[in-house]
XYZ file of C-alpha atoms in Angstrom:
296
model
C -34.509 -70.872 1.630
C -34.652 -67.629 3.677
C -31.498 -66.674 5.249
C -32.024 -63.894 7.738
C -29.607 -61.865 9.647
C -28.311 -63.443 12.985
C -27.860 -61.049 15.856
C -25.292 -62.139 18.575
C -26.871 -59.889 21.165
C -29.680 -61.161 23.253
C -30.066 -57.917 24.959
C -31.679 -56.210 22.062
C -34.890 -57.974 22.472
C -35.420 -56.253 25.810
C -35.064 -52.766 24.367
C -38.170 -50.741 23.521
C -36.639 -48.757 20.724
C -33.093 -49.076 19.029
C -31.549 -45.834 17.971
C -28.791 -46.167 15.183
C -27.193 -43.007 16.310
C -24.494 -42.846 13.711
C -27.055 -43.279 11.062
C -29.466 -40.754 12.670
C -32.306 -43.559 12.313
C -34.153 -45.252 14.893
C -36.903 -47.904 15.215
C -39.063 -45.541 17.064
C -38.951 -43.126 14.307
C -38.618 -44.822 11.118
C -40.185 -47.904 9.586
C -37.298 -50.270 8.680
C -39.321 -52.952 6.819
C -40.906 -50.480 4.503
C -37.689 -48.378 4.160
C -35.158 -51.260 3.598
C -37.235 -54.627 3.497
C -36.519 -55.027 -0.116
C -32.594 -54.853 0.208
C -30.602 -57.867 -1.078
C -27.151 -56.279 -1.792
C -25.280 -53.823 0.447
C -22.188 -52.349 -0.998
C -19.884 -50.365 1.533
C -16.622 -48.233 0.935
C -14.758 -45.701 2.671
C -15.565 -42.417 0.906
C -19.119 -40.948 0.708
C -18.752 -39.358 -2.886
C -17.611 -42.739 -4.045
C -20.631 -44.554 -2.348
C -22.773 -41.929 -3.988
C -21.298 -42.479 -7.527
C -21.848 -45.886 -6.922
C -25.475 -45.664 -6.295
C -25.740 -43.666 -9.410
C -23.980 -46.258 -11.451
C -25.869 -49.265 -10.170
C -29.145 -47.237 -10.818
C -28.409 -46.763 -14.436
C -26.984 -50.290 -14.840
C -30.258 -51.600 -13.249
C -32.504 -49.315 -15.282
C -33.862 -47.629 -12.237
C -34.429 -43.880 -11.727
C -33.729 -41.507 -14.363
C -30.278 -40.250 -15.972
C -28.810 -37.489 -13.556
C -31.217 -38.222 -10.818
C -29.927 -37.069 -7.503
C -30.274 -39.780 -4.992
C -30.503 -38.095 -1.212
C -28.391 -39.121 1.647
C -30.795 -41.285 4.013
C -28.223 -40.259 6.846
C -28.333 -36.655 6.307
C -29.040 -36.146 9.873
C -25.559 -37.023 10.689
C -22.072 -36.421 9.350
C -20.624 -39.478 10.174
C -21.730 -41.802 7.295
C -23.798 -41.517 4.239
C -26.385 -43.950 3.038
C -28.084 -44.177 -0.440
C -30.451 -46.633 -1.876
C -31.919 -47.759 -5.116
C -34.084 -50.867 -5.784
C -32.595 -53.638 -3.815
C -29.155 -52.134 -3.490
C -27.940 -50.185 -0.280
C -24.743 -47.901 -0.508
C -22.975 -47.084 2.751
C -19.857 -45.156 3.464
C -17.710 -46.640 6.490
C -14.927 -44.084 6.807
C -11.210 -45.118 7.135
C -10.039 -47.855 9.505
C -11.202 -50.504 11.591
C -12.891 -48.466 14.245
C -14.815 -46.459 11.654
C -16.055 -49.660 9.744
C -16.848 -51.388 12.782
C -19.122 -48.798 14.217
C -20.951 -48.767 10.916
C -21.394 -52.401 10.671
C -22.924 -52.573 14.184
C -25.584 -50.377 13.116
C -25.967 -51.797 9.328
C -26.322 -55.301 10.745
C -28.917 -54.181 13.164
C -30.940 -52.145 10.323
C -31.018 -55.357 8.093
C -32.164 -57.173 11.022
C -34.975 -54.662 11.988
C -35.960 -54.419 8.298
C -36.436 -58.488 8.124
C -34.071 -58.410 5.205
C -33.172 -62.109 3.864
C -30.442 -63.395 1.596
C -28.340 -60.236 1.947
C -25.134 -60.087 0.050
C -22.551 -57.459 1.575
C -19.565 -56.462 -0.397
C -16.715 -53.898 0.666
C -15.610 -52.033 -2.548
C -12.125 -50.075 -2.168
C -8.802 -49.128 -2.764
C -5.692 -50.600 -1.459
C -1.976 -51.202 -1.826
C -1.052 -54.135 -3.899
C 2.061 -56.622 -3.549
C 3.528 -58.038 -6.470
C 0.704 -56.997 -8.723
C 0.588 -54.065 -11.634
C -1.622 -50.990 -10.409
C -5.028 -51.112 -11.464
C -5.196 -54.962 -10.498
C -8.403 -55.873 -8.513
C -7.986 -58.310 -5.783
C -11.077 -60.351 -4.332
C -10.016 -61.472 -0.802
C -9.872 -64.889 0.074
C -9.261 -64.300 3.870
C -8.029 -61.313 5.803
C -4.736 -61.535 7.490
C -3.503 -59.300 10.219
C 0.089 -57.799 10.122
C 1.682 -61.030 11.318
C -0.331 -62.944 8.441
C -2.656 -64.766 10.669
C -6.460 -64.969 9.337
C -7.860 -63.572 12.407
C -9.051 -60.664 14.131
C -7.764 -59.742 17.776
C -10.185 -57.669 19.679
C -10.288 -56.922 23.471
C -13.448 -57.412 25.079
C -14.016 -56.557 28.764
C -10.360 -56.523 29.206
C -10.027 -59.995 27.595
C -8.551 -60.817 23.956
C -11.077 -62.422 21.665
C -10.067 -64.004 18.348
C -12.464 -64.131 15.702
C -12.341 -65.776 12.115
C -11.773 -63.644 9.200
C -12.405 -65.971 6.304
C -14.869 -64.825 3.551
C -17.269 -66.567 1.493
C -15.367 -68.927 -1.018
C -18.085 -69.615 -3.570
C -19.048 -65.746 -3.616
C -15.303 -64.961 -4.355
C -15.439 -67.447 -7.318
C -18.368 -65.697 -8.686
C -16.928 -62.595 -8.468
C -13.725 -63.898 -10.294
C -15.793 -65.366 -13.057
C -17.661 -61.883 -13.473
C -14.346 -60.254 -14.026
C -13.407 -62.810 -16.802
C -16.748 -62.105 -18.282
C -16.092 -58.297 -18.228
C -12.538 -58.871 -19.645
C -11.359 -55.184 -18.820
C -8.838 -55.649 -16.090
C -6.565 -58.146 -14.257
C -8.307 -59.764 -11.180
C -7.026 -62.256 -8.791
C -8.179 -63.980 -5.500
C -5.663 -63.461 -2.802
C -5.037 -62.742 0.817
C -5.626 -59.294 2.119
C -3.575 -57.886 5.048
C -5.680 -55.513 7.357
C -3.426 -53.144 9.192
C -3.984 -50.631 12.071
C -2.597 -47.679 10.424
C -1.447 -46.552 6.954
C 2.083 -45.708 7.448
C 4.309 -47.851 9.903
C 1.669 -50.658 9.964
C 2.081 -51.057 6.357
C 5.840 -50.589 6.373
C 5.754 -47.228 4.620
C 9.226 -45.327 4.582
C 7.298 -42.049 3.937
C 5.532 -41.171 7.412
C 6.538 -38.849 10.054
C 7.900 -41.833 11.964
C 10.091 -44.685 10.546
C 12.542 -46.742 12.566
C 13.376 -49.114 9.895
C 15.214 -49.349 6.715
C 14.253 -50.043 3.158
C 15.733 -53.518 3.321
C 13.866 -54.684 6.218
C 10.543 -53.183 4.621
C 11.228 -54.967 1.503
C 11.854 -58.441 3.373
C 8.399 -57.834 5.007
C 6.457 -57.234 2.075
C 8.126 -60.162 0.215
C 7.097 -62.154 3.441
C 3.598 -61.195 3.083
C 3.454 -62.002 -0.662
C 5.090 -65.445 0.040
C 2.327 -66.086 2.554
C -0.350 -65.432 -0.066
C -0.828 -61.598 0.695
C -1.833 -59.607 -2.716
C -2.898 -56.290 -1.038
C -3.006 -54.125 1.897
C -5.933 -52.214 3.646
C -7.421 -51.265 6.877
C -10.828 -52.631 7.140
C -11.301 -56.185 5.933
C -10.517 -58.155 9.067
C -13.362 -56.563 11.255
C -15.656 -56.646 7.986
C -15.255 -60.248 7.557
C -15.384 -61.236 11.301
C -18.594 -59.192 11.790
C -20.359 -60.507 8.656
C -19.289 -64.310 9.634
C -20.864 -63.795 13.300
C -24.112 -62.198 11.627
C -24.405 -65.018 9.024
C -23.999 -62.600 5.894
C -22.421 -63.670 2.908
C -19.700 -61.135 2.275
C -16.827 -60.246 0.042
C -13.999 -57.758 -0.330
C -13.138 -56.261 -3.807
C -10.480 -53.790 -3.833
C -8.264 -52.225 -6.742
C -4.759 -51.751 -6.167
C -3.316 -48.176 -6.687
C 0.375 -49.075 -6.558
C 2.602 -52.136 -6.181
C 4.433 -51.665 -2.813
C 7.539 -53.472 -3.894
C 8.278 -50.604 -5.984
C 7.175 -47.797 -3.784
C 5.223 -45.982 -1.010
C 3.784 -42.978 -2.473
C 0.699 -43.239 -5.111
C 2.017 -41.238 -8.357
C -0.520 -41.955 -10.949
C -2.526 -39.215 -12.569
C -5.881 -37.911 -10.952
C -7.453 -39.431 -14.140
C -5.877 -42.757 -14.103
C -6.749 -43.212 -10.225
C -10.385 -42.251 -11.114
C -10.395 -45.155 -13.614
C -9.069 -47.497 -11.189
C -11.600 -46.560 -8.407
C -14.239 -47.446 -10.845
C -13.109 -51.003 -11.501
C -14.395 -52.646 -8.214
C -17.874 -50.795 -8.933
C -17.859 -52.162 -12.527
C -17.250 -55.551 -11.293
C -19.808 -55.676 -8.430
C -22.291 -53.807 -10.671
C -21.883 -56.690 -13.219
C -22.268 -59.192 -10.377
C -25.562 -57.538 -9.085
C -26.909 -57.188 -12.656
C -26.125 -61.109 -13.095
C -27.567 -62.076 -9.854
C -30.923 -60.298 -10.776
C -30.967 -61.743 -14.298
C -30.216 -58.654 -16.108
C -27.070 -59.549 -17.884
């Protein structure tokens, strides 16, 4: 059954042209169905360089393109986001934090709609701070929770607070966990992900420019988070889950943990170790895509 993107915006039908400003793309200047109509998998992550590395990796895994091939940035007309494509896979950067990924997702969802894409899976791959896990562990998000551990996104629209669900696709999470077991290279768990509004105070760090609580209060907060089912902390998953839910898109969040926040706040692992850690979500999602396409 074909499952198309659902747009929660009746106003778009009245527009002669839809300009995706932050992508430097538009329906009046680009043929979306030709450019993107075959897309089935979209992977998004914070860093442009990481998403370029991912598209090179997945191209090699799928046997598409030639070794060392340089993939052009589809959004080269802007410095906001980067976008790369190979075969049925689209790789897009989203920057850091809820506002940045929210802007990207509005335009990405419209892009997929205008391209008449169907049966899309969107996966956020990234890094995070772990809670009670060894650094390098991969967390597949069951549901994104806010800083009070509630599975919801609070957003103010026209001066009113709107509450949106942040659950993610349970079956997709199980499929990804099974893929990790088949790979057998790193610890992977399904758990809740806490999405915060900033990196320092919002995550209970002691090393920011401002900190008006003590270490005991911080540790108690993180232990409470762990007891509620939280296994990692990042800054994008809540709006990602909410927007994918509203658009009828199957979605997952797969993040590696760079440290155990119960043991410290600063990332002290070597550059080489961090690079290897950051490749783990890519490996897992790459394997999932290969398996979904019958290439495993």
